């Protein structure tokens, strides 16, 4: 954790300076929550931003709100329901996102969008919902990254920031498919990071960083802000702050890292028992709210 004292964000590396067009960042799931927090931080640091979401009206409203604050920068939107089934090879998504970025100097991709399902035992989960989680947490982010990597490489240096959750490290009952999706993100992100750094021929100057977040007060998480629960804007800043830290996977917020360190000290059987108890009570609270 002490490395944080000596680290300052290297996000400026991905911001083109000089006479040409400013760099662009595309942030998935940025009409709300952590994604909006990340988009705000990128605007504050001088990037043009493409906001992604599924609701055109809401995206337009958020775009107007942010544009009023950052009049010198450009903000665009990319509308795509990330939970929908893709055509084989993700060709429909690739076509749409490449049309959207067109000749723009995109140097940053933030894979933030994630699915917030309700708490189910796996056998009771609607198979259609399982498809939506898999589409969103695996297919969408994999194919959007595959489509945009050549653009990021051509404008190198480039950055792929992947926002994960501690469920990838500490899988939760009642969120089995969600936890599996986050574990996929973690393994895929680290493999891609190694590929970019050590294997790609010719060498690709693209940083791939997996950023774990824990409890964040957001649209999908009604927890009040507290010592361990930051606002989405605070988390957005914390995510951008860890860019260039020299690791392939990192916990964004120091207080969440403190919690992860403590959890890691615990024997796995204790951890599982605590998580099981916690998830049973969260599910009970959710059921009571729905009644
Ligand atoms: N909040 C936490 O405590 C927490 C903890 C661990 C990990 N995370 C991860 O952090 C990321 C962001 O979570 P958050 O809490 O900020 O969520 P949020 O407040 O619910 O925001 C989610 C964003 O993604 C968009 N979105 C949701 N489903 C979509 C779909 N099918 N297609 C396109 N866009 C979609 C939402 O659009 P709308 O505005 O239309 O809803 C919104 O912009 C997720 O990957 C989540 O798993 C969050």
XYZ file of C-alpha atoms and ligand atoms in Angstrom:
339
model
C 0.000 0.000 0.000
C 2.904 2.341 0.663
C 3.596 2.639 -3.084
C 0.628 5.042 -3.237
C 2.611 7.658 -1.303
C 5.172 7.790 -4.097
C 2.849 7.467 -7.090
C 1.081 10.156 -9.088
C -1.212 9.393 -12.015
C 0.462 8.979 -15.417
C -2.802 9.633 -17.296
C -1.181 12.708 -18.929
C 0.928 10.288 -20.991
C -2.210 9.462 -23.029
C -3.203 13.075 -23.655
C -1.821 14.362 -26.946
C -0.504 17.887 -26.641
C 0.252 20.306 -29.449
C -1.712 21.637 -32.372
C -3.655 18.502 -33.429
C -6.933 17.184 -32.072
C -7.049 16.461 -28.331
C -7.146 12.816 -27.301
C -10.439 11.018 -26.804
C -11.447 8.514 -24.133
C -14.384 6.113 -24.467
C -15.939 5.122 -21.115
C -18.505 2.299 -21.105
C -21.487 2.582 -18.742
C -20.896 6.286 -18.141
C -24.417 7.714 -17.942
C -24.263 7.107 -14.182
C -22.242 5.863 -11.221
C -18.534 5.065 -11.392
C -18.379 5.390 -15.198
C -19.723 8.944 -14.991
C -17.193 9.626 -12.209
C -14.351 8.376 -14.440
C -15.644 10.448 -17.403
C -15.718 13.582 -15.202
C -12.147 12.993 -14.075
C -10.958 12.478 -17.659
C -12.645 15.733 -18.715
C -11.016 17.493 -15.754
C -7.658 16.230 -17.074
C -8.289 17.558 -20.603
C -9.647 14.562 -22.551
C -12.536 14.679 -25.004
C -14.941 11.940 -23.927
C -17.367 9.488 -25.577
C -20.044 8.476 -23.079
C -21.541 5.024 -23.539
C -24.867 3.703 -22.255
C -28.120 2.106 -23.335
C -30.535 5.002 -22.873
C -30.108 7.736 -25.515
C -32.206 10.322 -23.649
C -30.328 9.865 -20.378
C -26.952 9.905 -22.174
C -27.889 13.148 -23.951
C -28.926 14.703 -20.608
C -25.610 13.699 -18.985
C -23.715 14.913 -22.057
C -25.389 18.349 -21.810
C -24.685 18.517 -18.056
C -20.971 17.718 -18.520
C -20.622 19.911 -21.632
C -21.878 22.910 -19.637
C -18.973 22.343 -17.212
C -16.308 21.639 -19.849
C -17.116 23.982 -22.717
C -13.652 23.779 -24.330
C -13.822 19.991 -24.751
C -15.906 17.734 -26.990
C -18.292 15.127 -25.611
C -20.131 12.570 -27.731
C -22.343 9.562 -26.988
C -22.355 5.912 -28.055
C -25.682 4.137 -27.538
C -25.549 0.340 -27.318
C -27.293 -2.126 -25.023
C -24.331 -4.138 -23.765
C -26.511 -7.011 -22.546
C -27.846 -7.825 -26.025
C -26.632 -10.907 -27.892
C -23.958 -10.007 -30.433
C -23.692 -11.276 -33.971
C -21.033 -13.996 -34.370
C -17.604 -12.436 -33.956
C -19.189 -9.300 -32.503
C -19.252 -7.788 -36.016
C -22.305 -5.575 -35.326
C -20.677 -4.028 -32.234
C -17.304 -3.595 -33.993
C -18.949 -1.816 -36.917
C -20.958 0.501 -34.665
C -18.105 1.456 -32.344
C -15.646 1.998 -35.206
C -18.236 4.233 -36.926
C -18.538 6.191 -33.692
C -14.808 6.715 -33.130
C -14.176 7.221 -36.904
C -11.059 9.356 -37.375
C -10.887 10.482 -33.731
C -7.669 10.170 -31.791
C -8.895 7.628 -29.227
C -6.134 6.805 -26.742
C -8.123 5.558 -23.726
C -10.786 2.843 -23.373
C -12.409 2.320 -19.976
C -14.334 -0.968 -19.689
C -16.591 -0.070 -16.789
C -20.089 -1.293 -17.627
C -21.137 -4.222 -15.455
C -24.337 -6.031 -14.721
C -26.055 -5.629 -11.398
C -28.287 -8.617 -10.990
C -30.540 -9.317 -8.068
C -29.454 -11.991 -5.601
C -30.449 -15.491 -6.781
C -29.438 -18.983 -6.000
C -27.924 -20.165 -9.288
C -30.629 -22.777 -9.899
C -33.353 -20.135 -9.458
C -31.767 -17.602 -11.798
C -33.691 -16.968 -15.018
C -31.627 -18.463 -17.892
C -32.344 -15.308 -19.919
C -30.748 -13.219 -17.168
C -27.735 -15.542 -17.188
C -27.355 -14.791 -20.912
C -27.533 -11.054 -20.223
C -24.777 -11.248 -17.592
C -22.546 -13.298 -19.883
C -23.211 -10.980 -22.854
C -22.451 -7.899 -20.827
C -19.602 -9.020 -18.610
C -17.767 -11.161 -21.130
C -18.819 -10.750 -24.777
C -19.354 -6.962 -24.888
C -16.122 -5.912 -23.225
C -14.048 -8.495 -25.086
C -15.348 -7.493 -28.526
C -15.318 -3.735 -27.945
C -11.674 -4.015 -26.852
C -10.836 -6.238 -29.821
C -12.404 -3.654 -32.147
C -10.653 -0.642 -30.593
C -7.163 -2.021 -29.890
C -5.828 -1.310 -33.429
C -7.026 2.320 -33.018
C -5.354 2.580 -29.593
C -2.137 1.115 -31.030
C -2.153 3.481 -33.990
C -2.397 6.456 -31.588
C 0.028 4.948 -29.046
C 0.644 5.330 -26.220
C -2.775 3.929 -25.349
C -4.578 2.761 -22.225
C -7.202 0.080 -21.508
C -8.629 0.423 -18.002
C -10.782 -2.491 -16.824
C -13.049 -1.878 -13.843
C -13.605 -5.029 -11.828
C -15.009 -5.847 -8.459
C -13.690 -7.710 -5.477
C -16.232 -10.435 -6.367
C -13.631 -11.552 -8.936
C -11.240 -12.277 -6.041
C -13.795 -13.165 -3.369
C -16.659 -14.889 -5.242
C -20.103 -14.388 -3.709
C -22.950 -16.891 -3.386
C -26.204 -15.603 -4.957
C -23.985 -13.740 -7.457
C -22.295 -16.787 -8.978
C -22.489 -15.750 -12.649
C -21.625 -12.140 -11.805
C -18.588 -13.328 -9.781
C -17.534 -15.583 -12.659
C -17.746 -12.629 -15.055
C -15.497 -10.510 -12.837
C -12.995 -13.388 -12.531
C -12.965 -13.651 -16.350
C -12.304 -9.905 -16.586
C -9.393 -10.216 -14.190
C -7.715 -13.167 -15.974
C -8.361 -11.726 -19.455
C -7.066 -8.286 -18.462
C -3.848 -9.629 -16.965
C -3.202 -11.909 -19.953
C -3.758 -8.987 -22.342
C -1.434 -6.777 -20.274
C 1.361 -9.353 -20.504
C 0.702 -9.781 -24.228
C 0.942 -6.022 -24.849
C 4.070 -5.603 -22.715
C 6.114 -8.696 -23.429
C 4.837 -10.634 -26.430
C 3.262 -8.366 -29.028
C 5.248 -8.130 -32.239
C 5.844 -5.330 -33.084
C 5.850 -4.059 -29.432
C 2.572 -2.306 -28.551
C 2.720 0.700 -26.261
C -0.684 0.019 -24.667
C -1.041 -0.135 -20.886
C -3.730 -2.591 -19.742
C -4.694 -2.099 -16.116
C -7.255 -4.034 -14.113
C -8.690 -1.855 -11.365
C -10.706 -3.473 -8.588
C -13.320 -1.434 -6.808
C -15.219 -2.502 -3.725
C -18.253 -0.849 -2.190
C -19.154 2.422 -3.948
C -22.265 4.486 -3.349
C -23.854 4.552 -6.826
C -27.064 4.018 -8.735
C -26.731 0.247 -8.340
C -25.500 0.331 -4.744
C -27.678 2.248 -2.303
C -25.072 2.103 0.519
C -24.524 5.491 2.138
C -21.075 7.015 1.770
C -18.756 6.062 4.647
C -15.077 5.386 5.447
C -15.018 2.281 3.257
C -17.749 3.429 0.818
C -16.754 6.398 -1.377
C -18.960 8.333 -3.777
C -18.811 7.428 -7.481
C -16.926 10.693 -8.174
C -14.302 9.906 -5.531
C -13.915 6.426 -7.012
C -13.638 7.883 -10.545
C -10.726 10.045 -9.338
C -9.134 7.092 -7.493
C -9.292 4.970 -10.687
C -7.531 7.627 -12.767
C -5.010 8.192 -9.953
C -3.636 4.623 -10.190
C -2.896 4.835 -13.947
C 0.767 4.095 -14.653
C 1.407 2.458 -11.273
C 3.448 -0.303 -12.928
C 1.136 -3.126 -11.844
C -1.291 -5.159 -13.927
C -4.026 -5.359 -11.279
C -4.616 -2.945 -8.462
C -7.321 -1.893 -6.000
C -8.256 1.672 -6.860
C -9.048 3.191 -3.494
C -6.574 2.838 -0.584
C -9.328 2.150 1.965
C -10.686 -0.674 -0.218
C -7.141 -2.035 -0.531
C -6.840 -2.005 3.253
C -10.020 -4.071 3.428
C -8.754 -6.489 0.718
C -5.467 -6.959 2.596
C -7.379 -7.807 5.790
C -9.688 -10.205 3.903
C -6.687 -11.945 2.326
C -5.269 -12.703 5.775
C -8.356 -14.735 6.622
C -8.494 -18.523 6.075
C -10.654 -19.280 2.991
C -13.219 -21.262 5.014
C -13.836 -18.272 7.353
C -14.095 -15.976 4.370
C -16.668 -18.224 2.676
C -18.731 -18.460 5.876
C -18.704 -14.665 6.353
C -19.665 -14.066 2.716
C -22.461 -16.654 2.904
C -23.908 -14.990 6.029
C -23.621 -11.522 4.541
C -25.240 -12.538 1.227
C -28.132 -14.286 2.999
C -28.877 -11.100 4.900
C -28.499 -8.913 1.770
C -30.884 -11.171 -0.104
C -33.375 -11.015 2.761
C -33.210 -7.188 2.745
C -33.696 -7.149 -1.047
C -36.721 -9.474 -0.822
C -38.283 -7.326 1.956
C -37.783 -4.182 -0.162
C -39.517 -5.806 -3.140
C -42.583 -6.820 -1.074
N -21.003 0.183 -6.949
C -20.315 -0.794 -6.385
O -20.351 -0.981 -5.158
C -19.447 -1.687 -7.218
C -18.684 -2.654 -6.557
C -17.867 -3.497 -7.304
C -17.802 -3.364 -8.692
N -18.568 -2.420 -9.302
C -18.472 -2.357 -10.759
O -18.329 -1.020 -11.204
C -18.957 -0.869 -12.479
C -19.948 0.297 -12.442
O -20.892 0.045 -11.408
P -21.804 1.219 -10.813
O -22.048 0.878 -9.387
O -21.247 2.546 -11.157
O -23.162 0.979 -11.624
P -24.369 2.006 -11.936
O -24.352 3.161 -10.988
O -25.589 1.159 -11.996
O -24.024 2.523 -13.400
C -23.956 1.584 -14.433
C -23.771 2.280 -15.756
O -23.767 1.266 -16.780
C -24.879 1.484 -17.645
N -25.468 0.218 -18.056
C -26.029 -0.740 -17.281
N -26.474 -1.766 -18.041
C -26.195 -1.443 -19.327
C -26.409 -2.079 -20.568
N -27.033 -3.249 -20.648
N -25.975 -1.479 -21.689
C -25.356 -0.277 -21.642
N -25.131 0.388 -20.490
C -25.550 -0.185 -19.348
C -25.864 2.281 -16.823
O -26.779 2.911 -17.693
P -28.228 3.438 -17.189
O -27.939 4.823 -16.736
O -29.087 3.328 -18.391
O -28.643 2.523 -16.061
C -24.906 3.219 -16.090
O -24.424 4.218 -16.924
C -19.627 -2.222 -12.787
O -18.774 -2.977 -13.605
C -19.752 -2.855 -11.412
O -19.776 -4.263 -11.473
C -19.378 -1.582 -8.606
